mmCIF file of C-alpha atoms in Angstrom:
data_model
loop_
_atom_site.group_PDB
_atom_site.id
_atom_site.type_symbol
_atom_site.label_atom_id
_atom_site.label_comp_id
_atom_site.label_asym_id
_atom_site.label_seq_id
_atom_site.Cartn_x
_atom_site.Cartn_y
_atom_site.Cartn_z
ATOM 1 C CA MET A 1 -74.942 -20.699 -105.914
ATOM 2 C CA SER A 2 -75.469 -17.021 -106.060
ATOM 3 C CA GLY A 3 -77.163 -15.445 -102.932
ATOM 4 C CA SER A 4 -76.071 -18.130 -100.698
ATOM 5 C CA ARG A 5 -74.552 -17.132 -97.333
ATOM 6 C CA PRO A 6 -70.876 -18.123 -96.785
ATOM 7 C CA THR A 7 -70.231 -20.874 -94.326
ATOM 8 C CA LYS A 8 -68.898 -19.623 -90.922
ATOM 9 C CA THR A 9 -65.583 -20.788 -89.847
ATOM 10 C CA PRO A 10 -65.663 -22.123 -86.248
ATOM 11 C CA LYS A 11 -63.857 -19.824 -83.781
ATOM 12 C CA VAL A 12 -60.741 -21.465 -82.359
ATOM 13 C CA VAL A 13 -60.370 -20.873 -78.591
ATOM 14 C CA THR A 14 -56.754 -20.344 -77.928
ATOM 15 C CA ASP A 15 -56.946 -19.144 -74.225
ATOM 16 C CA TYR A 16 -57.788 -21.913 -71.651
ATOM 17 C CA VAL A 17 -60.339 -20.890 -69.137
ATOM 18 C CA PRO A 18 -60.009 -22.800 -65.788
ATOM 19 C CA ALA A 19 -63.117 -24.258 -64.092
ATOM 20 C CA LYS A 20 -64.868 -22.264 -61.457
ATOM 21 C CA ILE A 21 -64.669 -24.584 -58.502
ATOM 22 C CA LYS A 22 -66.961 -24.257 -55.561
ATOM 23 C CA ILE A 23 -66.547 -26.252 -52.314
ATOM 24 C CA ASP A 24 -69.718 -25.959 -50.222
ATOM 25 C CA VAL A 25 -68.271 -26.968 -46.772
ATOM 26 C CA GLU A 26 -66.354 -24.613 -44.523
ATOM 27 C CA LEU A 27 -63.448 -26.038 -42.550
ATOM 28 C CA LYS A 28 -63.533 -24.698 -39.063
ATOM 29 C CA SER A 29 -62.036 -27.471 -37.077
ATOM 30 C CA ASP A 30 -61.240 -31.186 -37.076
ATOM 31 C CA ALA A 31 -65.013 -31.794 -36.573
ATOM 32 C CA ASP A 32 -65.612 -30.605 -40.101
ATOM 33 C CA LEU A 33 -62.690 -32.498 -41.610
ATOM 34 C CA GLU A 34 -64.499 -35.495 -42.863
ATOM 35 C CA LYS A 35 -67.378 -33.580 -44.534
ATOM 36 C CA TRP A 36 -64.896 -31.102 -45.989
ATOM 37 C CA GLU A 37 -62.680 -33.795 -47.597
ATOM 38 C CA ASP A 38 -65.727 -35.283 -49.384
ATOM 39 C CA ALA A 39 -66.805 -31.867 -50.547
ATOM 40 C CA VAL A 40 -63.427 -31.151 -52.054
ATOM 41 C CA LYS A 41 -63.281 -34.398 -53.966
ATOM 42 C CA ASP A 42 -66.763 -34.006 -55.351
ATOM 43 C CA ALA A 43 -66.172 -30.507 -56.507
ATOM 44 C CA LEU A 44 -62.915 -31.475 -58.295
ATOM 45 C CA GLU A 45 -64.376 -34.614 -59.942
ATOM 46 C CA ILE A 46 -67.137 -32.437 -61.361
ATOM 47 C CA HIS A 47 -64.497 -30.717 -63.428
ATOM 48 C CA ASP A 48 -62.422 -33.830 -63.833
ATOM 49 C CA LEU A 49 -59.594 -32.215 -61.782
ATOM 50 C CA GLY A 50 -59.395 -34.853 -58.891
ATOM 51 C CA HIS A 51 -56.059 -36.089 -60.128
ATOM 52 C CA TYR A 52 -54.349 -32.833 -58.994
ATOM 53 C CA ILE A 53 -54.754 -33.923 -55.268
ATOM 54 C CA ASP A 54 -54.952 -37.645 -55.615
ATOM 55 C CA SER A 55 -51.747 -38.381 -57.479
ATOM 56 C CA ALA A 56 -48.115 -36.999 -57.051
ATOM 57 C CA ASP A 57 -47.706 -37.398 -60.887
ATOM 58 C CA HIS A 58 -49.410 -34.140 -61.463
ATOM 59 C CA THR A 59 -47.218 -32.218 -59.304
ATOM 60 C CA VAL A 60 -44.477 -31.898 -61.983
ATOM 61 C CA GLU A 61 -45.075 -29.151 -64.580
ATOM 62 C CA PRO A 62 -45.517 -30.564 -68.178
ATOM 63 C CA THR A 63 -42.918 -29.697 -70.725
ATOM 64 C CA ASP A 64 -45.169 -28.592 -73.364
ATOM 65 C CA SER A 65 -45.698 -24.879 -72.990
ATOM 66 C CA THR A 66 -49.551 -24.970 -73.705
ATOM 67 C CA GLU A 67 -50.035 -27.815 -71.284
ATOM 68 C CA ALA A 68 -47.903 -26.151 -68.744
ATOM 69 C CA ALA A 69 -49.947 -22.947 -68.938
ATOM 70 C CA ASN A 70 -53.162 -24.864 -68.504
ATOM 71 C CA TRP A 71 -51.702 -26.877 -65.742
ATOM 72 C CA ARG A 72 -50.805 -23.904 -63.769
ATOM 73 C CA LYS A 73 -54.311 -22.157 -64.286
ATOM 74 C CA ASP A 74 -56.050 -25.513 -62.948
ATOM 75 C CA ARG A 75 -53.742 -25.549 -59.869
ATOM 76 C CA ALA A 76 -54.504 -21.804 -59.179
ATOM 77 C CA ALA A 77 -58.144 -22.493 -59.331
ATOM 78 C CA ILE A 78 -57.925 -25.425 -56.915
ATOM 79 C CA ARG A 79 -55.821 -23.462 -54.522
ATOM 80 C CA ARG A 80 -58.236 -20.699 -54.426
ATOM 81 C CA ALA A 81 -61.302 -23.015 -53.968
ATOM 82 C CA ILE A 82 -59.529 -24.760 -50.922
ATOM 83 C CA LYS A 83 -58.316 -21.513 -49.303
ATOM 84 C CA ASN A 84 -61.838 -20.157 -49.569
ATOM 85 C CA THR A 85 -63.066 -22.752 -47.229
ATOM 86 C CA LEU A 86 -60.492 -22.216 -44.467
ATOM 87 C CA ASN A 87 -60.952 -19.994 -41.429
ATOM 88 C CA ASP A 88 -58.259 -18.106 -39.451
ATOM 89 C CA TYR A 89 -57.959 -20.997 -36.893
ATOM 90 C CA VAL A 90 -57.094 -23.518 -39.585
ATOM 91 C CA PHE A 91 -54.632 -21.039 -41.385
ATOM 92 C CA GLN A 92 -52.862 -20.541 -38.108
ATOM 93 C CA LEU A 93 -52.334 -24.298 -37.724
ATOM 94 C CA LEU A 94 -50.969 -24.572 -41.186
ATOM 95 C CA GLU A 95 -48.600 -21.618 -40.682
ATOM 96 C CA ASN A 96 -47.399 -23.055 -37.366
ATOM 97 C CA ASP A 97 -46.193 -26.141 -39.342
ATOM 98 C CA GLY A 98 -44.359 -24.128 -41.785
ATOM 99 C CA TRP A 99 -46.939 -23.665 -44.477
ATOM 100 C CA THR A 100 -47.114 -20.272 -46.257
ATOM 101 C CA ARG A 101 -50.083 -18.844 -48.201
ATOM 102 C CA SER A 102 -47.787 -18.645 -51.256
ATOM 103 C CA GLU A 103 -47.732 -22.370 -51.495
ATOM 104 C CA GLU A 104 -48.471 -23.144 -55.171
ATOM 105 C CA ASP A 105 -49.173 -27.005 -55.034
ATOM 106 C CA PRO A 106 -52.774 -27.658 -53.846
ATOM 107 C CA ARG A 107 -51.879 -31.206 -53.014
ATOM 108 C CA THR A 108 -49.447 -30.077 -50.498
ATOM 109 C CA THR A 109 -51.930 -27.842 -48.879
ATOM 110 C CA TYR A 110 -54.599 -30.580 -48.943
ATOM 111 C CA LEU A 111 -52.442 -33.216 -47.331
ATOM 112 C CA LEU A 112 -51.124 -30.845 -44.775
ATOM 113 C CA ILE A 113 -54.720 -29.943 -43.680
ATOM 114 C CA LYS A 114 -55.398 -33.666 -43.165
ATOM 115 C CA LYS A 115 -52.316 -33.814 -41.094
ATOM 116 C CA VAL A 116 -52.464 -31.008 -38.818
ATOM 117 C CA LEU A 117 -56.146 -30.738 -37.752
ATOM 118 C CA PRO A 118 -56.196 -34.188 -36.028
ATOM 119 C CA ARG A 119 -53.281 -32.862 -33.831
ATOM 120 C CA VAL A 120 -55.709 -31.020 -31.728
ATOM 121 C CA SER A 121 -55.822 -33.710 -29.061
ATOM 122 C CA LYS A 122 -58.284 -34.358 -26.360
ATOM 123 C CA GLU A 123 -55.886 -32.904 -23.812
ATOM 124 C CA THR A 124 -55.664 -29.700 -25.859
ATOM 125 C CA LYS A 125 -59.406 -29.342 -25.889
ATOM 126 C CA GLU A 126 -59.676 -30.072 -22.169
ATOM 127 C CA SER A 127 -57.011 -27.395 -21.574
ATOM 128 C CA PHE A 128 -58.951 -24.633 -23.305
ATOM 129 C CA LEU A 129 -62.170 -25.730 -21.538
ATOM 130 C CA HIS A 130 -60.502 -25.638 -18.103
ATOM 131 C CA GLU A 131 -59.030 -22.286 -18.713
ATOM 132 C CA PHE A 132 -62.321 -20.717 -19.926
ATOM 133 C CA THR A 133 -64.238 -22.099 -16.965
ATOM 134 C CA HIS A 134 -61.542 -21.140 -14.264
ATOM 135 C CA ILE A 135 -60.473 -17.705 -15.631
ATOM 136 C CA LYS A 136 -60.230 -14.920 -13.127
ATOM 137 C CA ARG A 137 -60.027 -11.188 -13.336
ATOM 138 C CA GLU A 138 -57.130 -10.947 -10.823
ATOM 139 C CA SER A 139 -54.995 -12.901 -13.118
ATOM 140 C CA PHE A 140 -54.668 -9.928 -15.611
ATOM 141 C CA ILE A 141 -53.380 -6.510 -15.181
ATOM 142 C CA THR A 142 -56.481 -4.874 -16.682
ATOM 143 C CA LEU A 143 -60.089 -5.820 -16.984
ATOM 144 C CA GLN A 144 -59.862 -5.355 -20.864
ATOM 145 C CA ALA A 145 -56.954 -7.924 -20.936
ATOM 146 C CA CYS A 146 -59.125 -10.408 -19.121
ATOM 147 C CA LEU A 147 -62.063 -9.711 -21.383
ATOM 148 C CA ASP A 148 -59.884 -10.126 -24.589
ATOM 149 C CA ARG A 149 -58.771 -13.607 -23.272
ATOM 150 C CA ILE A 150 -62.346 -14.578 -22.577
ATOM 151 C CA ILE A 151 -63.513 -13.843 -26.007
ATOM 152 C CA TYR A 152 -60.434 -15.793 -27.529
ATOM 153 C CA LEU A 153 -61.115 -18.796 -25.515
ATOM 154 C CA ARG A 154 -64.849 -18.867 -26.201
ATOM 155 C CA LYS A 155 -64.193 -18.652 -29.982
ATOM 156 C CA ARG A 156 -61.721 -21.558 -29.735
ATOM 157 C CA LEU A 157 -64.206 -23.679 -27.908
ATOM 158 C CA GLN A 158 -66.836 -22.906 -30.595
ATOM 159 C CA SER A 159 -64.444 -23.777 -33.374
ATOM 160 C CA LEU A 160 -63.700 -27.106 -31.581
ATOM 161 C CA GLN A 161 -67.338 -27.812 -31.186
ATOM 162 C CA LEU A 162 -66.946 -27.496 -27.447
ATOM 163 C CA ASP A 163 -69.062 -24.435 -26.933
ATOM 164 C CA LEU A 164 -71.109 -24.215 -23.643
ATOM 165 C CA SER A 165 -74.772 -23.428 -23.196
ATOM 166 C CA ALA A 166 -75.529 -19.628 -22.965
ATOM 167 C CA GLU A 167 -76.495 -20.070 -19.326
ATOM 168 C CA HIS A 168 -73.186 -21.748 -18.438
ATOM 169 C CA GLU A 169 -71.179 -19.196 -20.238
ATOM 170 C CA ILE A 170 -72.956 -16.315 -18.161
ATOM 171 C CA PHE A 171 -72.016 -18.010 -14.934
ATOM 172 C CA VAL A 172 -68.517 -18.469 -16.106
ATOM 173 C CA LEU A 173 -68.237 -14.693 -16.884
ATOM 174 C CA ILE A 174 -69.718 -13.799 -13.382
ATOM 175 C CA GLY A 175 -67.418 -16.123 -11.586
ATOM 176 C CA ALA A 176 -64.495 -14.583 -13.333
ATOM 177 C CA MET A 177 -65.408 -11.015 -11.990
ATOM 178 C CA GLU A 178 -66.807 -12.078 -8.490
ATOM 179 C CA THR A 179 -63.438 -11.508 -6.511
ATOM 180 C CA GLN A 180 -62.729 -8.083 -7.994
ATOM 181 C CA TYR A 181 -66.316 -6.792 -8.270
ATOM 182 C CA PRO A 182 -68.298 -8.581 -5.562
ATOM 183 C CA GLN A 183 -71.115 -6.234 -5.349
ATOM 184 C CA ASP A 184 -71.648 -6.208 -8.968
ATOM 185 C CA ALA A 185 -71.589 -10.013 -9.134
ATOM 186 C CA LYS A 186 -74.492 -10.128 -6.592
ATOM 187 C CA MET A 187 -76.364 -7.778 -8.795
ATOM 188 C CA TRP A 188 -75.778 -9.810 -11.916
ATOM 189 C CA ARG A 189 -76.730 -13.079 -10.159
ATOM 190 C CA ARG A 190 -80.145 -11.426 -9.115
ATOM 191 C CA GLU A 191 -80.792 -10.319 -12.645
ATOM 192 C CA LYS A 192 -79.895 -13.747 -14.077
ATOM 193 C CA ALA A 193 -82.315 -15.171 -11.595
ATOM 194 C CA LYS A 194 -85.019 -13.024 -13.057
ATOM 195 C CA ASP A 195 -83.971 -13.884 -16.525
ATOM 196 C CA GLN A 196 -82.832 -10.135 -17.051
ATOM 197 C CA LEU A 197 -79.237 -10.808 -17.995
ATOM 198 C CA THR A 198 -77.689 -12.267 -21.296
ATOM 199 C CA TRP A 199 -74.293 -12.772 -22.342
ATOM 200 C CA GLU A 200 -74.381 -9.771 -24.598
ATOM 201 C CA SER A 201 -75.684 -7.396 -22.033
ATOM 202 C CA LEU A 202 -73.282 -8.473 -19.376
ATOM 203 C CA PHE A 203 -70.312 -8.240 -21.758
ATOM 204 C CA ARG A 204 -71.353 -4.821 -22.775
ATOM 205 C CA GLU A 205 -71.500 -3.704 -19.062
ATOM 206 C CA LEU A 206 -68.060 -5.143 -18.565
ATOM 207 C CA THR A 207 -66.658 -3.478 -21.624
ATOM 208 C CA THR A 208 -67.842 -0.092 -20.308
ATOM 209 C CA MET A 209 -66.348 -0.827 -16.910
ATOM 210 C CA ALA A 210 -62.956 -1.650 -18.651
ATOM 211 C CA ARG A 211 -63.099 1.670 -20.592
ATOM 212 C CA ASP A 212 -63.696 3.604 -17.363
ATOM 213 C CA GLU A 213 -60.928 1.904 -15.505
ATOM 214 C CA GLU A 214 -58.651 2.605 -18.383
ATOM 215 C CA SER A 215 -59.558 6.256 -18.495
ATOM 216 C CA SER A 216 -59.090 6.455 -14.639
ATOM 217 C CA GLU A 217 -55.609 4.903 -14.854
ATOM 218 C CA ASN A 218 -54.589 7.073 -17.631
ATOM 219 C CA SER A 219 -55.603 10.244 -15.707
ATOM 220 C CA THR A 220 -53.715 9.001 -12.541
ATOM 221 C CA LEU A 221 -50.558 8.115 -14.604
ATOM 222 C CA ALA A 222 -50.758 11.579 -16.280
ATOM 223 C CA LEU A 223 -50.920 13.422 -12.946
ATOM 224 C CA VAL A 224 -48.082 11.348 -11.493
ATOM 225 C CA GLY A 225 -45.941 11.955 -14.630
ATOM 226 C CA ARG A 226 -46.701 15.558 -14.506
ATOM 227 C CA LYS A 227 -45.632 15.888 -10.904
ATOM 228 C CA ASP A 228 -42.508 13.889 -11.519
ATOM 229 C CA LYS A 229 -41.655 16.204 -14.485
ATOM 230 C CA ASP A 230 -42.154 19.315 -12.272
ATOM 231 C CA ASN A 231 -39.869 17.917 -9.672
ATOM 232 C CA GLU A 232 -37.273 17.024 -12.030
ATOM 233 C CA ARG A 233 -37.452 20.528 -13.577
ATOM 234 C CA SER A 234 -37.106 22.079 -10.193
ATOM 235 C CA ARG A 235 -33.988 20.143 -9.324
ATOM 236 C CA GLY A 236 -32.542 21.033 -12.644
ATOM 237 C CA LEU A 237 -32.883 24.715 -12.043
ATOM 238 C CA ARG A 238 -30.222 24.690 -9.269
ATOM 239 C CA LYS A 239 -26.991 22.938 -8.980
ATOM 240 C CA PRO A 240 -24.128 23.023 -6.550
ATOM 241 C CA CYS A 241 -21.686 25.942 -7.106
ATOM 242 C CA LEU A 242 -18.367 24.463 -8.447
ATOM 243 C CA VAL A 243 -16.118 26.948 -6.517
ATOM 244 C CA GLU A 244 -14.379 25.296 -3.711
ATOM 245 C CA GLY A 245 -15.565 26.014 -0.241
ATOM 246 C CA CYS A 246 -18.985 27.282 -1.484
ATOM 247 C CA ASN A 247 -21.773 24.963 -0.346
ATOM 248 C CA GLN A 248 -24.704 26.825 -1.975
ATOM 249 C CA ARG A 249 -26.862 25.754 -4.988
ATOM 250 C CA ILE A 250 -27.199 28.178 -7.746
ATOM 251 C CA GLY A 251 -29.115 28.478 -11.012
ATOM 252 C CA GLU A 252 -27.556 27.820 -14.413
ATOM 253 C CA ASP A 253 -27.658 31.593 -15.235
ATOM 254 C CA PHE A 254 -25.454 32.570 -12.372
ATOM 255 C CA LEU A 255 -21.806 32.448 -11.482
ATOM 256 C CA HIS A 256 -19.622 32.759 -8.396
ATOM 257 C CA HIS A 257 -18.150 36.339 -8.154
ATOM 258 C CA GLU A 258 -14.842 37.092 -6.461
ATOM 259 C CA CYS A 259 -16.621 38.703 -3.573
ATOM 260 C CA GLY A 260 -18.268 35.308 -2.687
ATOM 261 C CA LYS A 261 -21.798 36.389 -4.137
ATOM 262 C CA HIS A 262 -23.608 34.915 -7.103
ATOM 263 C CA ILE A 263 -24.506 37.156 -10.021
ATOM 264 C CA PRO A 264 -26.051 36.700 -13.342
ATOM 265 C CA LYS A 265 -23.560 35.682 -16.007
ATOM 266 C CA SER A 266 -24.796 38.579 -18.107
ATOM 267 C CA ALA A 267 -23.966 41.172 -15.424
ATOM 268 C CA LYS A 268 -21.066 43.553 -16.091
ATOM 269 C CA TYR A 269 -20.466 44.180 -12.371
ATOM 270 C CA CYS A 270 -21.577 43.181 -8.942
ATOM 271 C CA PHE A 271 -24.062 45.460 -7.221
ATOM 272 C CA HIS A 272 -22.693 44.140 -3.776
ATOM 273 C CA CYS A 273 -19.310 45.561 -4.730
ATOM 274 C CA GLU A 274 -20.569 48.605 -6.301
ATOM 275 C CA PRO A 275 -23.999 49.450 -4.566
ATOM 276 C CA ASP A 276 -23.973 52.945 -6.041
ATOM 277 C CA ARG A 277 -24.614 51.472 -9.487
ATOM 278 C CA ALA A 278 -27.505 49.315 -8.224
ATOM 279 C CA PRO A 279 -31.006 50.328 -9.117
ATOM 280 C CA ALA A 280 -33.547 51.358 -6.290
ATOM 281 C CA GLU A 281 -35.522 48.120 -6.848
ATOM 282 C CA TRP A 282 -32.518 46.103 -6.021
ATOM 283 C CA LYS A 283 -31.589 48.107 -2.812
ATOM 284 C CA ALA A 284 -35.125 47.817 -1.599
ATOM 285 C CA ARG A 285 -34.909 43.979 -2.293
ATOM 286 C CA ARG A 286 -31.523 43.944 -0.576
ATOM 287 C CA ALA A 287 -32.966 45.700 2.449
ATOM 288 C CA SER A 288 -35.736 43.235 2.760
ATOM 289 C CA TRP A 289 -33.145 40.442 3.212
ATOM 290 C CA SER A 290 -31.608 41.977 6.280
ATOM 291 C CA THR A 291 -34.438 43.662 8.161
ATOM 292 C CA THR A 292 -37.839 42.916 9.564
ATOM 293 C CA PRO A 293 -40.853 42.860 7.346
ATOM 294 C CA ALA A 294 -42.167 46.126 8.710
ATOM 295 C CA THR A 295 -38.777 47.834 8.218
ATOM 296 C CA ALA A 296 -38.500 46.403 4.545
ATOM 297 C CA ALA A 297 -41.782 47.866 3.705
ATOM 298 C CA ALA A 298 -40.822 51.211 5.058
ATOM 299 C CA LEU A 299 -37.638 51.105 3.007
ATOM 300 C CA LEU A 300 -39.396 50.171 -0.043
ATOM 301 C CA HIS A 301 -41.818 52.991 0.338
ATOM 302 C CA ASN A 302 -39.046 55.459 0.885
ATOM 303 C CA ASP A 303 -37.124 54.272 -2.233
ATOM 304 C CA ASN A 304 -40.272 54.792 -4.310
ATOM 305 C CA GLY A 305 -40.440 58.488 -3.154
ATOM 306 C CA LEU A 306 -43.426 58.176 -0.779
ATOM 307 C CA GLN A 307 -41.365 59.316 2.217
ATOM 308 C CA ASN A 308 -43.651 57.920 4.762
ATOM 309 C CA PRO A 309 -41.967 57.885 8.223
ATOM 310 C CA SER A 310 -41.521 54.480 9.709
ATOM 311 C CA THR A 311 -43.111 54.338 13.110
ATOM 312 C CA LYS A 312 -42.181 51.963 15.792
ATOM 313 C CA GLN A 313 -44.819 50.301 18.078
ATOM 314 C CA LYS A 314 -43.803 50.562 21.677
ATOM 315 C CA THR A 315 -44.596 47.885 24.260
ATOM 316 C CA VAL A 316 -46.533 49.421 27.168
ATOM 317 C CA LYS A 317 -45.060 48.310 30.566
ATOM 318 C CA TRP A 318 -46.522 49.003 34.018
ATOM 319 C CA ALA A 319 -44.454 51.100 36.434
ATOM 320 C CA PRO A 320 -43.023 49.005 39.212
ATOM 321 C CA GLY A 321 -45.293 48.924 42.325
ATOM 322 C CA THR A 322 -48.532 49.519 40.466
ATOM 323 C CA ALA A 323 -51.318 47.298 41.639
ATOM 324 C CA GLY A 324 -53.520 47.543 38.537
ATOM 325 C CA SER A 325 -53.409 45.013 35.755
ATOM 326 C CA ASN A 326 -55.952 46.538 33.453
ATOM 327 C CA LEU A 327 -54.914 49.589 31.455
ATOM 328 C CA LEU A 328 -58.556 50.908 30.878
ATOM 329 C CA PHE A 329 -60.142 50.015 34.136
ATOM 330 C CA ASP A 330 -57.353 50.134 36.715
ATOM 331 C CA SER A 331 -57.754 52.714 39.526
ATOM 332 C CA ASN A 332 -53.879 53.440 39.304
ATOM 333 C CA PHE A 333 -54.137 54.202 35.547
ATOM 334 C CA VAL A 334 -52.259 57.552 36.167
ATOM 335 C CA SER A 335 -49.456 55.795 37.727
ATOM 336 C CA ILE A 336 -47.863 54.603 34.462
ATOM 337 C CA ASP A 337 -44.288 55.665 34.514
ATOM 338 C CA ALA A 338 -43.242 57.363 31.249
ATOM 339 C CA ASP A 339 -39.585 56.548 31.754
ATOM 340 C CA VAL A 340 -40.445 52.945 31.046
ATOM 341 C CA PHE A 341 -41.468 53.995 27.640
ATOM 342 C CA ASP A 342 -38.046 55.493 26.855
ATOM 343 C CA GLN A 343 -36.289 52.340 28.283
ATOM 344 C CA SER A 344 -38.492 50.092 26.240
ATOM 345 C CA SER A 345 -37.755 52.123 23.134
ATOM 346 C CA SER A 346 -34.087 51.973 23.765
ATOM 347 C CA GLU A 347 -34.225 48.209 24.203
ATOM 348 C CA GLU A 348 -36.117 47.729 20.932
ATOM 349 C CA SER A 349 -33.739 49.848 19.057
ATOM 350 C CA ASP A 350 -30.859 47.862 20.217
ATOM 351 C CA ASN A 351 -32.621 44.575 19.179
ATOM 352 C CA GLU A 352 -33.195 46.046 15.658
ATOM 353 C CA SER A 353 -29.595 47.013 15.082
ATOM 354 C CA PRO A 354 -28.015 45.398 12.076
ATOM 355 C CA ALA A 355 -25.499 43.583 14.318
ATOM 356 C CA ASN A 356 -28.322 41.479 15.711
ATOM 357 C CA VAL A 357 -29.636 40.374 12.228
ATOM 358 C CA SER A 358 -28.268 37.133 10.464
ATOM 359 C CA LEU A 359 -28.615 36.750 6.721
ATOM 360 C CA ASP A 360 -29.359 33.370 5.159
ATOM 361 C CA ASP A 361 -27.292 33.319 1.894
ATOM 362 C CA ASP A 362 -29.263 30.314 0.525
ATOM 363 C CA LYS A 363 -32.531 32.141 1.033
ATOM 364 C CA GLU A 364 -31.005 35.348 -0.447
ATOM 365 C CA ASP A 365 -29.873 33.521 -3.606
ATOM 366 C CA GLU A 366 -33.275 31.797 -3.949
ATOM 367 C CA ASP A 367 -35.026 35.105 -3.802
ATOM 368 C CA CYS A 368 -32.573 36.804 -6.096
ATOM 369 C CA GLU A 369 -32.696 33.974 -8.696
ATOM 370 C CA SER A 370 -36.548 34.211 -8.657
ATOM 371 C CA ASP A 371 -36.479 37.809 -9.363
ATOM 372 C CA PHE A 372 -33.918 37.382 -11.980
ATOM 373 C CA GLN A 373 -36.346 35.389 -14.083
ATOM 374 C CA THR A 374 -38.268 38.505 -14.653
ATOM 375 C CA SER A 375 -35.818 41.247 -13.850
ATOM 376 C CA PRO A 376 -32.243 40.318 -15.053
ATOM 377 C CA GLN A 377 -30.713 43.439 -13.459
ATOM 378 C CA TYR A 378 -31.035 41.787 -10.119
ATOM 379 C CA HIS A 379 -27.811 40.446 -8.449
ATOM 380 C CA CYS A 380 -27.555 37.870 -5.666
#
């Protein structure tokens, strides 16, 4: 018949679409196991997929390629639905038993869940409860480590349906800190008696204390480490001289000269052996090693061209037989014997002669090496 519409050919579905399975019960612990098992079976029966976990016959892949493809998709949908109901605690139990998340057979996962969850015995639950209620800060190296353990135990007890009342948890937390922080514990108990303290507020305060302690410990460790490094660096700057018979310690940039002194490795000659070639700075420094501070200052001024005469201070002595003891107010002030001044000056000159001055070679080398860091022309 003209004008009639052509008959539509039914569309052939070639791609198999697996069912969208939803299991409404979350499995947190063995307390949820019975409800969870019923929810899994109901969800699979709705889509006529219950045989995948009830019978071992469906664990073998079909030989037909089309059926095999559909079989793989069904199992993947069941696997995903079951995994979506598990929490980290259950995953950990399964993995402890050798299960992996790449397990393809949903029946294997289903049966293992029913096997491992009841293993959480009464003794295990009591062990968690005892540790939580008797935990102490002094058992841990840091406060943060103690708080981490408290949080873990609290979550485990909640997952095992053994969570305590909020009031009991607060007193457990205060008791854990009482030995290490007695004054704070008294304050917390007063606040709890006035209903001004909650688990959350107390834990926030403890977390702040843990951060402060960690910051203080890091600062102390950094200070100690810096001091140790400085000491190690100081020891490394000087080492024993390798020349036999020399007991001095010298820097790495110095060597033992044939004259017995230590000179920089970069030096072409020794100033001790050839003082005429030494600069004025070295001569002044050398003079300061073997003279008194006042004399060294005078030599330094003279080498710098100031030519200021060095004056000696003379000790005033009373002439023998004088009765006075006060220079300004004594009645015998005029009886001071001038010859005593000459004798005193002579004695001081003798005491200041180079023959009476001893030179500390170690001190000399230390001063020289210190100067060499900034003035390499110095010799020791």
